[in-house]
Each structure stands twice: as C-alpha cells, then as structure tokens.
C-alpha cells in the first residue's frame, strides 16, 4: 500500500542542494537498489543587504533610501560617521570582513571621512573580492591624493584634488548610457533621454578631466562632455558606480511636490542597485540543464544564455563544454564528453545529450567570441538508475478511451 510521508527541512545556506530520500530494505526484498530517490532544490538567497553610508542624514540619503526600500527583496541599512555612539542602523565597516556582510554599499558625501579612517583601503579590498559599491560626491573639498582612490574612481583628477563647481545643469545620456541597463531605466519609460531631459537641474559637480582606463560614462555634463556625471568601472570581479553631482534628490522631491512622476529617479536608483548586486556573479553567462535529476536513458538538454555588458543577448559566440562524471575514478572516455552548443536564437545556445551514465555530472563551459574568451560558467546534474517501480502504472482512462475509439473496441 502507498503512503505519504512528510518531513520539514530548513536549509542553512543558499545554492543548489541535493536531497536523497531512502527507505530500508524489507525482509525478503530482492533488491534495495531502487529504495532511494534524489531531488535537487535551488535554495534562493534571503533579502540582499545594502548599506548606505554618510556623514549624517541628509536629503540625498533620505530619497535614496525611499527608492531602494520600494524593492521588497532589499534590506537597506544605514551607517553614519559618529564619534562614540552608534549612528544609523549599524556601525561603519572598517575592514574587508565587515564589508563582506553586505551585498552592495553606497557611500554618499563621505569621501573625506573614509580617507581619514583608511576605509578607502577596505573598500578597494571589497571591490577586488567581488563587491559592488557606489560613491556619490557632494562637494567634498578634497578627494585626497592617494593611490587607493586612483584605483577606485572611474575618472581622472589632477594632484589628488578637484574644483567643486556650482552650476545648474541637467546631465545628458552618452551613447553607452542609451543602452546600459542602469540608465535605460525600465520598460515603463520608453524614451530615457526624454525622461532625463525633463528632470530638475543639479546644482554642482566636480571638475574632473576624463575617464580612467576601463571606465564608462553613462551620463555627462551637457556642455563639458569630458566631465562624467554618472560613470561605472569594473575592478576585478567587483563593480564601482560613481555619481558626480549635488542635488540628485530633487529628481524625486520636485516632481512629487508638483504631482509629477518620480519613476525616473526610482528606476535609476533601483537599476544601479541591480547592477551593483550582480558584481562577481558572472550572470552574463549561464549554463543549465532542463532537469536537475534524470533517470538513466533520459535525454539531457543543455542550454546556455549569453549577454553583453548592456544586458543584451549576445549572438555569434562559440560555447564549448566539457561534461564529466565527478564520481568517476577512471579516465574512461565514457565518463567525459566535449560538446559545442548551437545557437537557436539571439543569445540562447543549446545541445542534446541522448543518453548518459549514472552519477553526478559537471558541465564546464567557456564562451568565446572572435577567439577571445568572454566568460566561464558551470552547472551540475544527477543521473539515477532507471526503475519500473518509479513509473506511473495507474490506468490512463483518456488514452484507453482513445485507443478503444480508434480500434472499434478491439
């Protein structure tokens, strides 16, 4: 007789977890090989933790918090520079280990304070470890002539300092900004350039002199194209976003005060968070199978998704894979396969593996374009023994009725 058994299991970490359920052999049972089944479950991470750092609460931080906290999947905390008492929700992180407690960090108007406490060094370590960070300049008198900031900021400045310029201006999208996911905003805003043009003017900027190597400007000054207002830079596996302009909070306050739409500001802030949170994840290239667990003899379908920096599907690449049995102790040819995926549609590549042996299998994939390696990705799947006991042996009334009608009841 069949019976249902339930067990509650609370995972203690995220990722793909394999659960194996087995029952003991009964007296006289011919074989116990089919007394176990496995399943794979993806344990999703809890809310992403974002830390907003500042010298003290101000309008920029207030409206940034409002925008980020509209996303229920974000846990947004604050930390302010205080002398001896806790300011904000948590204390200012001062080491790599403390920064690693957060998935992304925003530092608003506190470059001087970070330099004075050597927090810039810990921030650089965090970026090199795969973290995501945004820095918003608010008229800081001096950036500090340190090689640390040289390695972080996506712009070039002279003698370690800059001139803060008071100016009323509305930044313009660059060519890269038109397609980048941060400044492309959302599907609800079909013309980002027009949306930015309608925003209230900012009140000042740092007079920088161009972008650092590997940096990309998404917004620039309308009359000084070499001055980046919003720029990004990848530092190792980490991501850095830089905002060079005071009065950004007006983009949320002024439209709301006059019954206008604050969706541009909100989409910009949430887009920046999504981009920073993707740091170190390598999610531009994903490879996976159609099922996590197969029975011996079942076809395995492998698919890959490849996207570029602007998060657009990337066509024309070559996706090569090596598939090997992680439980094998031999170098048998049957335990290793080398396959090249075929592009089916823009940025989607697939292949089929008709049959594969029992065991835990690993896919190691490399994406190349014009003989240049773009990214690597991996995936796992499990193949278990086939058993008739696992088949559905109940009568299929609809199928039997159709057969009867076709054959005349024979």
mmCIF file of C-alpha atoms in Angstrom, residues 55 81 107-117 120 135-138 140 142-144 149 153 242:
data_model
loop_
_atom_site.group_PDB
_atom_site.id
_atom_site.type_symbol
_atom_site.label_atom_id
_atom_site.label_comp_id
_atom_site.label_asym_id
_atom_site.label_seq_id
_atom_site.Cartn_x
_atom_site.Cartn_y
_atom_site.Cartn_z
ATOM 1 C CA UNK A 55 28.471 61.703 7.324
ATOM 2 C CA UNK A 81 30.097 58.603 10.974
ATOM 3 C CA UNK A 107 28.796 55.970 0.195
ATOM 4 C CA UNK A 108 27.114 59.385 -0.030
ATOM 5 C CA UNK A 109 29.182 62.540 0.526
ATOM 6 C CA UNK A 110 31.766 60.961 2.809
ATOM 7 C CA UNK A 111 34.980 60.566 0.807
ATOM 8 C CA UNK A 112 36.964 62.656 3.321
ATOM 9 C CA UNK A 113 35.734 60.625 6.286
ATOM 10 C CA UNK A 114 36.556 57.360 4.520
ATOM 11 C CA UNK A 115 40.078 58.537 3.712
ATOM 12 C CA UNK A 116 40.698 59.753 7.262
ATOM 13 C CA UNK A 117 39.776 56.331 8.664
ATOM 14 C CA UNK A 120 39.050 53.517 1.288
ATOM 15 C CA UNK A 135 30.160 56.689 -4.364
ATOM 16 C CA UNK A 136 28.236 59.952 -4.602
ATOM 17 C CA UNK A 137 30.242 63.179 -4.436
ATOM 18 C CA UNK A 138 28.521 66.096 -2.716
ATOM 19 C CA UNK A 140 33.829 67.232 -0.938
ATOM 20 C CA UNK A 142 39.391 67.239 -1.483
ATOM 21 C CA UNK A 143 39.440 63.688 -2.747
ATOM 22 C CA UNK A 144 42.817 63.005 -1.180
ATOM 23 C CA UNK A 149 41.205 56.398 -4.864
ATOM 24 C CA UNK A 153 37.319 56.204 -9.120
ATOM 25 C CA UNK A 242 30.212 56.983 -9.367
#
